[in-house]
mmCIF file of C-alpha atoms and ligand atoms in Angstrom:
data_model
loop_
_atom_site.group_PDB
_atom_site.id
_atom_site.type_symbol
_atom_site.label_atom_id
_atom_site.label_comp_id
_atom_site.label_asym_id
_atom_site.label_seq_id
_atom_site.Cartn_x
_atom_site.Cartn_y
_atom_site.Cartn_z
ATOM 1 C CA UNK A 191 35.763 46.965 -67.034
ATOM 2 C CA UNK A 192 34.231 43.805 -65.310
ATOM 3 C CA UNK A 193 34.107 40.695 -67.082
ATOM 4 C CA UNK A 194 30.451 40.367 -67.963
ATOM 5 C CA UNK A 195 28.222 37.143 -68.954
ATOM 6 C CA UNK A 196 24.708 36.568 -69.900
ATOM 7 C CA UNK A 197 22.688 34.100 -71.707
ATOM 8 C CA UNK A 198 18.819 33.447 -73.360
ATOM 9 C CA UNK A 199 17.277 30.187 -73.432
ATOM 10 C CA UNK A 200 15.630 29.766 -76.912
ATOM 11 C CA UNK A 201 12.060 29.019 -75.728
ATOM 12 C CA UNK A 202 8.881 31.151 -76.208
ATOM 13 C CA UNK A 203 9.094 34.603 -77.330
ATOM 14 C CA UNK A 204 11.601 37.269 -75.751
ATOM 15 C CA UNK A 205 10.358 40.288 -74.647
ATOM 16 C CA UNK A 206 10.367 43.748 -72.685
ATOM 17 C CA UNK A 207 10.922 42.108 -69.578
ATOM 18 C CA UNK A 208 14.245 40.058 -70.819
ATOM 19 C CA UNK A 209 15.347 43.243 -72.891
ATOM 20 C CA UNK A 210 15.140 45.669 -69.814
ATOM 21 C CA UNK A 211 16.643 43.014 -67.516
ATOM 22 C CA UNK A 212 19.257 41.574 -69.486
ATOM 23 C CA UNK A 213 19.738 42.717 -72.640
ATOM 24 C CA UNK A 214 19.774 46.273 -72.822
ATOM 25 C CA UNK A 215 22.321 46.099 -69.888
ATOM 26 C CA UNK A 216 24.732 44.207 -71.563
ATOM 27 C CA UNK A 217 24.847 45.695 -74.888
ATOM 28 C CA UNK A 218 24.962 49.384 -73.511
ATOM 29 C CA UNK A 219 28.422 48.385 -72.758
ATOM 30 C CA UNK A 220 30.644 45.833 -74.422
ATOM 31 C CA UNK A 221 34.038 45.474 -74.389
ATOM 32 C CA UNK A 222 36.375 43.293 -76.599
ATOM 33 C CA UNK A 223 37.550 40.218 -74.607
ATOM 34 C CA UNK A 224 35.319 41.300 -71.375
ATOM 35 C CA UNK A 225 31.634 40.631 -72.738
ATOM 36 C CA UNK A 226 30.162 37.030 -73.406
ATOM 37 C CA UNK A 227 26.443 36.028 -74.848
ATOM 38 C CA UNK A 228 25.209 32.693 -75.333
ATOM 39 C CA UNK A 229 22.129 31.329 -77.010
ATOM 40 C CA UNK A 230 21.599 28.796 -73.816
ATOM 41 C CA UNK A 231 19.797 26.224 -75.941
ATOM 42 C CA UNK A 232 20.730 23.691 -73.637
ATOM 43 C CA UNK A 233 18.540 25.452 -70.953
ATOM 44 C CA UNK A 234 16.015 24.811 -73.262
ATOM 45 C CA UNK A 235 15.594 21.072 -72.962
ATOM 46 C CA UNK A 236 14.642 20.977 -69.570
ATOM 47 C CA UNK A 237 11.207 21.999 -69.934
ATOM 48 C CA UNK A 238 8.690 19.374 -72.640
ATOM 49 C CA UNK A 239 10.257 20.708 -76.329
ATOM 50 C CA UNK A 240 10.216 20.525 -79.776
ATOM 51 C CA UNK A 241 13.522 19.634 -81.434
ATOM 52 C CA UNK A 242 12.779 21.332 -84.456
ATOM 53 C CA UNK A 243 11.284 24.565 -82.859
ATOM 54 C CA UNK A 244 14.270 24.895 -80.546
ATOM 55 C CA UNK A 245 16.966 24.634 -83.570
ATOM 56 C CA UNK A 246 14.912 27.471 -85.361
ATOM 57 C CA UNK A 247 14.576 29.504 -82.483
ATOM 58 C CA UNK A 248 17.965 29.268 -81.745
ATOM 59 C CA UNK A 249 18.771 30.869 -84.876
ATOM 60 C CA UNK A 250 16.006 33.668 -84.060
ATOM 61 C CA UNK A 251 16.904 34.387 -80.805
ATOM 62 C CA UNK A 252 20.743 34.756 -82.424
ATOM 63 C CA UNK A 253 19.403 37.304 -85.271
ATOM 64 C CA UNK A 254 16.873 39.009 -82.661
ATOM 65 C CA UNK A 255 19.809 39.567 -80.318
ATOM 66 C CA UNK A 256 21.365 40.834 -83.187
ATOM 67 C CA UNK A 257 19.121 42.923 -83.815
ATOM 68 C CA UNK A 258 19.155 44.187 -79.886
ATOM 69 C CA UNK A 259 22.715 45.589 -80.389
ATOM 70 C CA UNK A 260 24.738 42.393 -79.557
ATOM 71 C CA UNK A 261 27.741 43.676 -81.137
ATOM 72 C CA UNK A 262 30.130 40.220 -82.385
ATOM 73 C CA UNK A 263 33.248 42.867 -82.973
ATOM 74 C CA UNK A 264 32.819 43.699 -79.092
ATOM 75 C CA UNK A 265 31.186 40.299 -77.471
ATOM 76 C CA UNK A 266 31.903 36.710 -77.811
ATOM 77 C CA UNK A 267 28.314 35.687 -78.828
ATOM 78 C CA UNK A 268 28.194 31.947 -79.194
ATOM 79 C CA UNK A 269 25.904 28.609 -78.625
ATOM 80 C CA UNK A 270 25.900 27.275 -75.322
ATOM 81 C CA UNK A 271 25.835 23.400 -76.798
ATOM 82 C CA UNK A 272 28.439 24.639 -79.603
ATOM 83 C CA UNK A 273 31.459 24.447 -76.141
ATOM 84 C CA UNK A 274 31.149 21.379 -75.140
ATOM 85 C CA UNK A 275 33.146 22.126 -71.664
ATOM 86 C CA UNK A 276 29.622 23.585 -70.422
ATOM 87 C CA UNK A 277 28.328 20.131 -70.219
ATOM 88 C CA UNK A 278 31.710 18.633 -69.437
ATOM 89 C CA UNK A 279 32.188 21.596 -66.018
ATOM 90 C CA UNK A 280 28.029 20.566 -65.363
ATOM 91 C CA UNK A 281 29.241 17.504 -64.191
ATOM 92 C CA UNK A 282 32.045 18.527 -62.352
ATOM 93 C CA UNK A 283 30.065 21.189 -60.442
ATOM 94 C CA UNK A 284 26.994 18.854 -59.466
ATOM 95 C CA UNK A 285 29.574 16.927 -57.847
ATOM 96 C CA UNK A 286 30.286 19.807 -55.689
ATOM 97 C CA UNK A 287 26.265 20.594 -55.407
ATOM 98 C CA UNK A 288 24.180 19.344 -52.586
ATOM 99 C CA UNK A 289 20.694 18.238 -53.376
ATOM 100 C CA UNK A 290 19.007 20.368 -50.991
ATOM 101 C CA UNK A 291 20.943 22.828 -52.380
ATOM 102 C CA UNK A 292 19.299 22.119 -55.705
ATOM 103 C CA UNK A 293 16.097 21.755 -54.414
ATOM 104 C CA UNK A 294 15.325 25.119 -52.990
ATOM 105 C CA UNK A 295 15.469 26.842 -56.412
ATOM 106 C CA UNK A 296 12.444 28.618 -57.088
ATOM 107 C CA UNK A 297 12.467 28.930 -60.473
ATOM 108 C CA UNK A 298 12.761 24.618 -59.776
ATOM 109 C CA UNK A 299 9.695 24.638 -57.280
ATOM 110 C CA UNK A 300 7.235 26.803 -59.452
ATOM 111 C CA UNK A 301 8.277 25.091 -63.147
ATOM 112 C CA UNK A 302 8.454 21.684 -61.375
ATOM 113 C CA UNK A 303 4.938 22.763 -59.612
ATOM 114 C CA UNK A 304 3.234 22.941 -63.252
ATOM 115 C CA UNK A 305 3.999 19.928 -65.065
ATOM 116 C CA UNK A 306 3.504 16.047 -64.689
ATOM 117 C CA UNK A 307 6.888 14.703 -65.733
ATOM 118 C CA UNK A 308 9.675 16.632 -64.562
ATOM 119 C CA UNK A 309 12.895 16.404 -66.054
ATOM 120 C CA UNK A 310 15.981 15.982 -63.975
ATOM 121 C CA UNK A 311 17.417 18.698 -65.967
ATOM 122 C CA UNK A 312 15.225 20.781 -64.555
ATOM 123 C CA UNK A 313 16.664 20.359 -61.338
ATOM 124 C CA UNK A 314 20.201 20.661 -61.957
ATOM 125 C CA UNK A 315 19.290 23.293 -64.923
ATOM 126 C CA UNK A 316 21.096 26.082 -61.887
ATOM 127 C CA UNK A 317 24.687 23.762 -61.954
ATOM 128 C CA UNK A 318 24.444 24.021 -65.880
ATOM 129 C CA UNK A 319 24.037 27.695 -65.513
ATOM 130 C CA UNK A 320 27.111 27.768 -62.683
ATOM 131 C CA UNK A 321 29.067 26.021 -65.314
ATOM 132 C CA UNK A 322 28.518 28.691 -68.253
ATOM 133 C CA UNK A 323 29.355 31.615 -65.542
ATOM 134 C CA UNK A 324 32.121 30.001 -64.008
ATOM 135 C CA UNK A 325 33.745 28.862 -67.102
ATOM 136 C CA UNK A 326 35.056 32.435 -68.225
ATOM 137 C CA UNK A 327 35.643 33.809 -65.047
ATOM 138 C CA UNK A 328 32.560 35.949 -65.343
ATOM 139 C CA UNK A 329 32.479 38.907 -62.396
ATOM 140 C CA UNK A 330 29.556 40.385 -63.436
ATOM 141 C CA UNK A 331 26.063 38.555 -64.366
ATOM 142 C CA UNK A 332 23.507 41.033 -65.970
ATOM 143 C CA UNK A 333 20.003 39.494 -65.331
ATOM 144 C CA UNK A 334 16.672 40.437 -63.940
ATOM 145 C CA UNK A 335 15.917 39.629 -60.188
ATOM 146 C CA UNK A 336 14.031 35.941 -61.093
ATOM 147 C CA UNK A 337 18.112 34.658 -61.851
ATOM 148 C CA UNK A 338 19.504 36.253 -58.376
ATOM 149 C CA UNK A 339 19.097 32.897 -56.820
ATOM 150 C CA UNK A 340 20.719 31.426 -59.744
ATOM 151 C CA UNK A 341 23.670 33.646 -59.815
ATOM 152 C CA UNK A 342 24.111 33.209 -55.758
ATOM 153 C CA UNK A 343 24.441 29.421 -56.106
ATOM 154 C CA UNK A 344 27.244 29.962 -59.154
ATOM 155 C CA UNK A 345 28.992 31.738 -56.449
ATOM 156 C CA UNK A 346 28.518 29.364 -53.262
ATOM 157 C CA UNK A 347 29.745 26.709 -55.811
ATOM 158 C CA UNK A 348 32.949 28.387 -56.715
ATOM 159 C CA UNK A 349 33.413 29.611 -53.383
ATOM 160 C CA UNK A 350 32.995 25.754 -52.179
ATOM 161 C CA UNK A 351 35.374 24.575 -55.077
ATOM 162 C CA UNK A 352 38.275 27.020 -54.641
ATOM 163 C CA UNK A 353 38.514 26.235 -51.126
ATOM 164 C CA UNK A 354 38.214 22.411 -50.856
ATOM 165 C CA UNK A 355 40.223 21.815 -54.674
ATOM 166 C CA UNK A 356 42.564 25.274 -54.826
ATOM 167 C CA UNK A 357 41.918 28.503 -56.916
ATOM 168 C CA UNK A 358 40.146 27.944 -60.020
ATOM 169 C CA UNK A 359 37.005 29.915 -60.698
ATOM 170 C CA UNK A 360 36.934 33.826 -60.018
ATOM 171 C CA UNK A 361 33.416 34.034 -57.960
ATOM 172 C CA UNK A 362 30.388 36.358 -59.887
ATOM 173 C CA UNK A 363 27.987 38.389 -58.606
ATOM 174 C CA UNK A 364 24.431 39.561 -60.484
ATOM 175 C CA UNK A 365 23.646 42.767 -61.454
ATOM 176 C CA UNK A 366 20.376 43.867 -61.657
ATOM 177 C CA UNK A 367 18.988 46.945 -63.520
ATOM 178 C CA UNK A 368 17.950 50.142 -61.265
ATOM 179 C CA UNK A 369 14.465 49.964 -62.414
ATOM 180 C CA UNK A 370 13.481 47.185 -64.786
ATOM 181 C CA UNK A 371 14.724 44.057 -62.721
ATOM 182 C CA UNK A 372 11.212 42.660 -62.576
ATOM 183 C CA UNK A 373 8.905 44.256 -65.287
ATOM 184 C CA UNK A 374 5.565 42.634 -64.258
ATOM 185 C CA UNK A 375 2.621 40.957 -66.504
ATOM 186 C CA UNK A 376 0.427 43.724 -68.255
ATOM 187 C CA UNK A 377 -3.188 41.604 -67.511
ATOM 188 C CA UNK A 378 -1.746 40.035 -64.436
ATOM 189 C CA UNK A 379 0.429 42.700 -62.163
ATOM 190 C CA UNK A 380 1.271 40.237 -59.389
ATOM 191 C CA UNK A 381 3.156 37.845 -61.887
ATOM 192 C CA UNK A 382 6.322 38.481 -63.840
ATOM 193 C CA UNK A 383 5.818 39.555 -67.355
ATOM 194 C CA UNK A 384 7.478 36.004 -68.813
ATOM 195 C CA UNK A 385 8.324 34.034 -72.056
ATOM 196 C CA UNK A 386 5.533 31.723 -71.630
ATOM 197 C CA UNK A 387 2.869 32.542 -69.302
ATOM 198 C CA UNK A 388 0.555 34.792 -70.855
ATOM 199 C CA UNK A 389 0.718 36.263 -74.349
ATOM 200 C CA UNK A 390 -2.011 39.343 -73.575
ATOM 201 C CA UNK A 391 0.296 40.453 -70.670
ATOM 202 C CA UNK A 392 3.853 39.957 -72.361
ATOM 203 C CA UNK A 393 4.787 43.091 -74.511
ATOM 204 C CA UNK A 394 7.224 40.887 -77.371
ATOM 205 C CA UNK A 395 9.851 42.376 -79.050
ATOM 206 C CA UNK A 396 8.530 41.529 -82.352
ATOM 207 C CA UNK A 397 5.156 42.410 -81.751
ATOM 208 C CA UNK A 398 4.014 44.306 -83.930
ATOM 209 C CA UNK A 399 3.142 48.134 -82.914
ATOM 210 C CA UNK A 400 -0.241 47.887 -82.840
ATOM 211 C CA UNK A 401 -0.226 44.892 -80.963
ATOM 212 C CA UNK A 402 2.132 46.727 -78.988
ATOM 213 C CA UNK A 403 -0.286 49.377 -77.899
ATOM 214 C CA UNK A 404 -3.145 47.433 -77.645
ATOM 215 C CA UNK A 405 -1.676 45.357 -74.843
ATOM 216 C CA UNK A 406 -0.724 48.381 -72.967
ATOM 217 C CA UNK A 407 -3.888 50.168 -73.871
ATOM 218 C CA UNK A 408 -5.829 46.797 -71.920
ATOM 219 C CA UNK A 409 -3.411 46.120 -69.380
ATOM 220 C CA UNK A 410 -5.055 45.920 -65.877
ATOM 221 C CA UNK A 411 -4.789 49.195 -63.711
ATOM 222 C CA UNK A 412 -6.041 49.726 -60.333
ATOM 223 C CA UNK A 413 -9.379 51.357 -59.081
ATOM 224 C CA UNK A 414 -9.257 55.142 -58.462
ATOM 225 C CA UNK A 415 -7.860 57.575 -61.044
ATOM 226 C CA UNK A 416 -4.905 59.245 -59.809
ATOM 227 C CA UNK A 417 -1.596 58.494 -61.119
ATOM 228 C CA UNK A 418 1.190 57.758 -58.244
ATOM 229 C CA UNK A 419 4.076 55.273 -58.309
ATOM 230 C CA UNK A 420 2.851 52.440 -55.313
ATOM 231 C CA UNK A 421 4.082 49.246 -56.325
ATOM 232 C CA UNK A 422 1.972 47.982 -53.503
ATOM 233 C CA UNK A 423 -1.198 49.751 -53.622
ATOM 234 C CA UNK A 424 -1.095 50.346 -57.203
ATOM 235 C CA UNK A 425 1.090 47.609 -59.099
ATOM 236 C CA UNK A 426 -0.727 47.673 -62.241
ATOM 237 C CA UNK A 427 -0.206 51.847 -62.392
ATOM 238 C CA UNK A 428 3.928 50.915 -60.801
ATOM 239 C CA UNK A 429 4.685 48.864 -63.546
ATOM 240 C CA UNK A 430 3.606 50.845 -66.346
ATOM 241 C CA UNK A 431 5.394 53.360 -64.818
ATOM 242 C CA UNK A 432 8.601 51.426 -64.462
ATOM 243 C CA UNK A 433 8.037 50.132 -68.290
ATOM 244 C CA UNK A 434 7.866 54.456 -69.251
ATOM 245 C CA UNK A 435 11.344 54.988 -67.077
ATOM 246 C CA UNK A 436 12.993 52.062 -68.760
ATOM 247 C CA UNK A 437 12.031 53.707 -72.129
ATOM 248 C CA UNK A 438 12.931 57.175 -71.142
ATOM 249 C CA UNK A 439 14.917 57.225 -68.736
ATOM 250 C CA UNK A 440 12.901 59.790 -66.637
ATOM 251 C CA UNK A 441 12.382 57.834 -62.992
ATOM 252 C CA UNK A 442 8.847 56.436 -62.120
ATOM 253 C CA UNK A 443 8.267 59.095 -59.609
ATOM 254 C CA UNK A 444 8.688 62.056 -61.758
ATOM 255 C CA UNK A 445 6.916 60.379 -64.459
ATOM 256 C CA UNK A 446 4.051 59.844 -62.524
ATOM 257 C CA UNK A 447 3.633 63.546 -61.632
ATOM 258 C CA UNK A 448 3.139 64.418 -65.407
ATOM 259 C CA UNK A 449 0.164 62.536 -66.008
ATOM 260 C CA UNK A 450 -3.648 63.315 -65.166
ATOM 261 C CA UNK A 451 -4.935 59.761 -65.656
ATOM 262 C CA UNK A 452 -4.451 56.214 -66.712
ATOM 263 C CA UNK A 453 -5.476 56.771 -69.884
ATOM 264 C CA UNK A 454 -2.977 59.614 -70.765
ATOM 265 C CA UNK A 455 -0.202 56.997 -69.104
ATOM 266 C CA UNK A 456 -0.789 54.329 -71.194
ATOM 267 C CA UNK A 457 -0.848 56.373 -74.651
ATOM 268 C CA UNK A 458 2.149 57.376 -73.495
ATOM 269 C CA UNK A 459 3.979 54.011 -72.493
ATOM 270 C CA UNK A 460 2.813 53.064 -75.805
ATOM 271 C CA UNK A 461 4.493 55.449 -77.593
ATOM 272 C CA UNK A 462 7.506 54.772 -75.769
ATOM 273 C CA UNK A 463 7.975 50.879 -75.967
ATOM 274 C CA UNK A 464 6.842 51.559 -79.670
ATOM 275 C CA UNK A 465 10.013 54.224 -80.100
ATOM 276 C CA UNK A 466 12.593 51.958 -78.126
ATOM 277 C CA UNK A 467 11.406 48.349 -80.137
ATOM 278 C CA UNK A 468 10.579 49.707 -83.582
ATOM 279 C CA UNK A 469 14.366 50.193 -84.754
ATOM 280 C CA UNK A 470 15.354 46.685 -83.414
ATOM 281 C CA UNK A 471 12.354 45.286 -85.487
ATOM 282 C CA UNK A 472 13.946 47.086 -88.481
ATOM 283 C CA UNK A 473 17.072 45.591 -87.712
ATOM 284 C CA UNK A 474 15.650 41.971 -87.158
ATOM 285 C CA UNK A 475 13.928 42.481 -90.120
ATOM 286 C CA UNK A 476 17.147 43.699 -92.113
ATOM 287 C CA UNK A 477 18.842 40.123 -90.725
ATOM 288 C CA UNK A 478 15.748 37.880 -91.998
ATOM 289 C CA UNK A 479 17.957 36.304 -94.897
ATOM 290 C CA UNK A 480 20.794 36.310 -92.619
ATOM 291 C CA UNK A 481 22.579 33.235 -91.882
ATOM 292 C CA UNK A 482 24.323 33.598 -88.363
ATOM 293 C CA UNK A 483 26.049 30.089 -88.879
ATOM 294 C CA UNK A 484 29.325 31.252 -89.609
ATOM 295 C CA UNK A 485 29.257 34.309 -86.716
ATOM 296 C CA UNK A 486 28.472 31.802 -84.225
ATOM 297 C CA UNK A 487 31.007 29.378 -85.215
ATOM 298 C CA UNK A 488 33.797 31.433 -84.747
ATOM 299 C CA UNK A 489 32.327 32.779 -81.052
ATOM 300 C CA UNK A 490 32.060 29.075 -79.938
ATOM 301 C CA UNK A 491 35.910 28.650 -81.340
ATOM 302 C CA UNK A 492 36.846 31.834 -79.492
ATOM 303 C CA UNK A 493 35.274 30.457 -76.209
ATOM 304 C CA UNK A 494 36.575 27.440 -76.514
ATOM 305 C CA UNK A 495 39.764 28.951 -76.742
ATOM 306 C CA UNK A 496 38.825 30.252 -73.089
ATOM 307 C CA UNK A 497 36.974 27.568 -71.759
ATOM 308 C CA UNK A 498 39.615 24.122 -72.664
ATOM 309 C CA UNK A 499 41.823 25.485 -69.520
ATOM 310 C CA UNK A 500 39.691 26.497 -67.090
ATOM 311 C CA UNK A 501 37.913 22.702 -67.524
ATOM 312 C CA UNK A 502 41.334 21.248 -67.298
ATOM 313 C CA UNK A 503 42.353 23.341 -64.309
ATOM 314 C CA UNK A 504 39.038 22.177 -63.294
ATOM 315 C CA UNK A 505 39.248 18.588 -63.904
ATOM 316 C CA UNK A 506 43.291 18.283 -62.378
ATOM 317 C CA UNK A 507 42.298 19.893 -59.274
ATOM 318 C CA UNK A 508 38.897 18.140 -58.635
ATOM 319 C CA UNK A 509 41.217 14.662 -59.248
ATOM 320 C CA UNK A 510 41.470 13.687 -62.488
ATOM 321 C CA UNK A 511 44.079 12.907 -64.190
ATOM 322 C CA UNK A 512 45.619 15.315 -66.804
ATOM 323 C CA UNK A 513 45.284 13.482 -70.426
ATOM 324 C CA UNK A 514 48.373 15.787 -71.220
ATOM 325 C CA UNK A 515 50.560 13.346 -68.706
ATOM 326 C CA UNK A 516 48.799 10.747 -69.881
ATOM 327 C CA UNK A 517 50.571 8.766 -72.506
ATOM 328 C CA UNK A 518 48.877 7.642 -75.716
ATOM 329 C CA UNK A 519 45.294 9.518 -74.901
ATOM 330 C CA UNK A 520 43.745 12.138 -77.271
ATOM 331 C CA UNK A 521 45.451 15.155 -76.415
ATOM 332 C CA UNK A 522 42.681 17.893 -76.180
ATOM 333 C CA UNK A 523 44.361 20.914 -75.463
HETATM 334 P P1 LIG B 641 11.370 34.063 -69.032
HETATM 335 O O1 LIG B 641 11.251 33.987 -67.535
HETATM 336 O O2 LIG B 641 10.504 35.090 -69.618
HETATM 337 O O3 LIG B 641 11.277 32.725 -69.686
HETATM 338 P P2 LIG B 641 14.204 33.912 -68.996
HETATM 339 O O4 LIG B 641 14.124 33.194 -67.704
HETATM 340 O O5 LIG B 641 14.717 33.188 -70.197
HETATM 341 O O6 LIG B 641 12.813 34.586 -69.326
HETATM 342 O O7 LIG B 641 15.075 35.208 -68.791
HETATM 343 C C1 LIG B 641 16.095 35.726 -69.626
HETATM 344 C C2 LIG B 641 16.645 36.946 -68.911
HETATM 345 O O8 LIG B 641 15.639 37.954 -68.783
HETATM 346 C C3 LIG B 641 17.093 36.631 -67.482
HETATM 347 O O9 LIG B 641 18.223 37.423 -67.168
HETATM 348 C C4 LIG B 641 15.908 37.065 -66.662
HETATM 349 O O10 LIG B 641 16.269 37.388 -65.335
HETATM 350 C C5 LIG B 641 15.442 38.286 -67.417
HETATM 351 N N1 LIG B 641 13.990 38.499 -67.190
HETATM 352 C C6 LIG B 641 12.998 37.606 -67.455
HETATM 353 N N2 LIG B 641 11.798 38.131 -67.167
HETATM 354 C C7 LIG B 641 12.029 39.391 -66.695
HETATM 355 C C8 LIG B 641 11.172 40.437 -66.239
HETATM 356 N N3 LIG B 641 9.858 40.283 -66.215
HETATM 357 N N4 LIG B 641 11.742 41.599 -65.830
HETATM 358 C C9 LIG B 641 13.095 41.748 -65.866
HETATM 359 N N5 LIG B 641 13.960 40.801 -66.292
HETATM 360 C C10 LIG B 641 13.447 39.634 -66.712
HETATM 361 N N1 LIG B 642 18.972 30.472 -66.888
HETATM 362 C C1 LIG B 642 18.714 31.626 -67.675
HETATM 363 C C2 LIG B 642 17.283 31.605 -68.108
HETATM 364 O O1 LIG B 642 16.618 30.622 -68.022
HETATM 365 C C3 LIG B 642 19.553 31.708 -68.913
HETATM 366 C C4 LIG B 642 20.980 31.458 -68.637
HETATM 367 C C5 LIG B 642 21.655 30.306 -68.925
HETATM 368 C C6 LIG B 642 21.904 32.368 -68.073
HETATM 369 N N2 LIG B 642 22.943 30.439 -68.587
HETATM 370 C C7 LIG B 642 23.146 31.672 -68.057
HETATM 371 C C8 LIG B 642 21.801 33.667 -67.609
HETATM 372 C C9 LIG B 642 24.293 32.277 -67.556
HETATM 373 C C10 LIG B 642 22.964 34.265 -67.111
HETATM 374 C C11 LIG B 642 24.192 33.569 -67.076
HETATM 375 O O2 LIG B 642 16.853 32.612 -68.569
#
């Protein structure tokens, strides 16, 4: 089984999108000692925040992921800012990053794109990412297509370390679901459906069911009647399809020959987002007086355990000098 790695950034609300994409992919199969999730709060200081809001939804996006089927007996699940050797490999990496290279992001040029004062974080937000990946010698990255570019540059970079400072980082590659790598906005079928950008297009995970089906009930179709799965011609009709094949199972094609109009579709999609979320909204709801202090504590212990030689193989080969050779200095192992 491939070593496998994902993270969430605790900002806005997560939904279908991130559970079809990511989550659902990595829970369906973990394996002691192979599977790694982080709450990448870190990643969630590059965009204008709330210090208080991003410490509770830390803990929220810990209990909903949880509540998803994260599995602690089967994955390391753990903080990103709880290891500090993601920060302390960031560095190390940017110095093997070219600024072009940082630059072309997308996800950099459309965030950047939309507000006034752009952190620098923002920007190297990619290297920070390379850094969690790289750290555990990850293989496989679950995420939906919008991190591809993400995932390629964690690659060129240890590709570009291992051959100008010697073997250290095993080099990843993203996986992306068969269907649900880009689940798109309900009201708005040419964008994404995302955290933040509209609430009447983004199906939550803790929306409630009504909410649920009113969203899908209202979300924008095409003209004409006739229910077929073209993604160009019909993207509105293509994604609710996609969003019924992630729920069932049953491809978008042969879905689409079972219905005799929108309307029929969408009572069923609702039904079916309603079946797959409503026993992970138990669940959350099971963990609301839970305290996930002490679960995360011991993942970030356990990947710390992984991490502290990697950064030092990291460190020795990039030129520094080993502290363990170096007499009278805190000897981190
Ligand atoms: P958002 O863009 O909504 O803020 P993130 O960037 O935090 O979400 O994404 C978390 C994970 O969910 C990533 O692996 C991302 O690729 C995946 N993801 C986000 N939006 C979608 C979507 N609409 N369809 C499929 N996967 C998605
Ligand atoms: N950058 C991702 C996002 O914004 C989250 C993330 C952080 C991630 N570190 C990661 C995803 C490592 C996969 C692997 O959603």
């Amino acid at each position: 089984m491939p070593r496998r790695l994902t993270a969430f950034t605790p900002s806005g609300d997560l939904h279908l999108g991130n559970y079809f994409g990511a989550i659902e992919p990595l829970v369906r199969a973990q394996v002691p000692g192979e599977t790694f999730v982080f709450v990448s709060d870190l990643h969630a200081l590059t965009l204008p925040h709330d210090p208080a809001e991003v410490r509770t939804r830390t803990t929220e996006f810990a209990r909903l992921l949880l509540a998803c089927g994260v599995d602690p007996a089967r994955s390391l699940f753990a903080v990103q800012s709880h290891v500090p050797e993601h920060t302390e490999l960031h560095y190390l990496l940017e110095c093997a990053t070219g600024f072009g290279e940082a630059r072309r992001m997308i996800q950099f040029k459309e965030k950047s794109a939309r507000g006034q004062r752009v952190r620098l974080s923002l920007l190297t937000y990619p290297i920070l990412m390379a850094a969690d990946i790289l750290l555990y010698d990850t293989e496989e990255v679950p995420v939906g297509e919008d991190q591809r570019q993400h995932v390629e540059l964690a690659r060129d970079l240890a590709v570009r370390f291992n051959a100008d400072y010697g073997p250290v980082f095993t080099v990843p590659r993203a996986v992306n679901p068969p269907v649900a790598a880009r689940i798109k906005d309900l009201a708005t079928p040419a964008a994404k459906m995302s955290k933040s950008v509209s609430p009447a297009g983004a199906l939550r995970l803790l929306d409630p069911p009504d909410v649920l089906r009113r969203k899908v009930m209202r979300a924008t179709t095409d003209t004409g009647d006739a229910v077929t799965h073209d993604p160009v011609a019909r993207p509105g009709v293509a994604n609710l399809l996609t969003i019924l094949s992630a729920c069932t199972g049953v491809t978008p094609e042969a879905a689409a020959e079972t219905f005799g109009g929108y309307g029929e579709l969408k009572r069923a999609v609702a039904d079916a987002v309603i079946a797959v979320l409503e026993p992970i909204q138990r669940r959350y709801a099971e963990l609301a007086a839970a305290d996930p202090s002490e679960l995360l504590g011991s993942g970030a212990a356990a990947a710390r355990r992984v991490a502290r030689p990697k950064v030092r193989a990291a460190r020795a080969a990039i030129g520094l000098l080993d502290y363990a050779e170096t007499p009278g200095i805190c000897p981190i192992a």
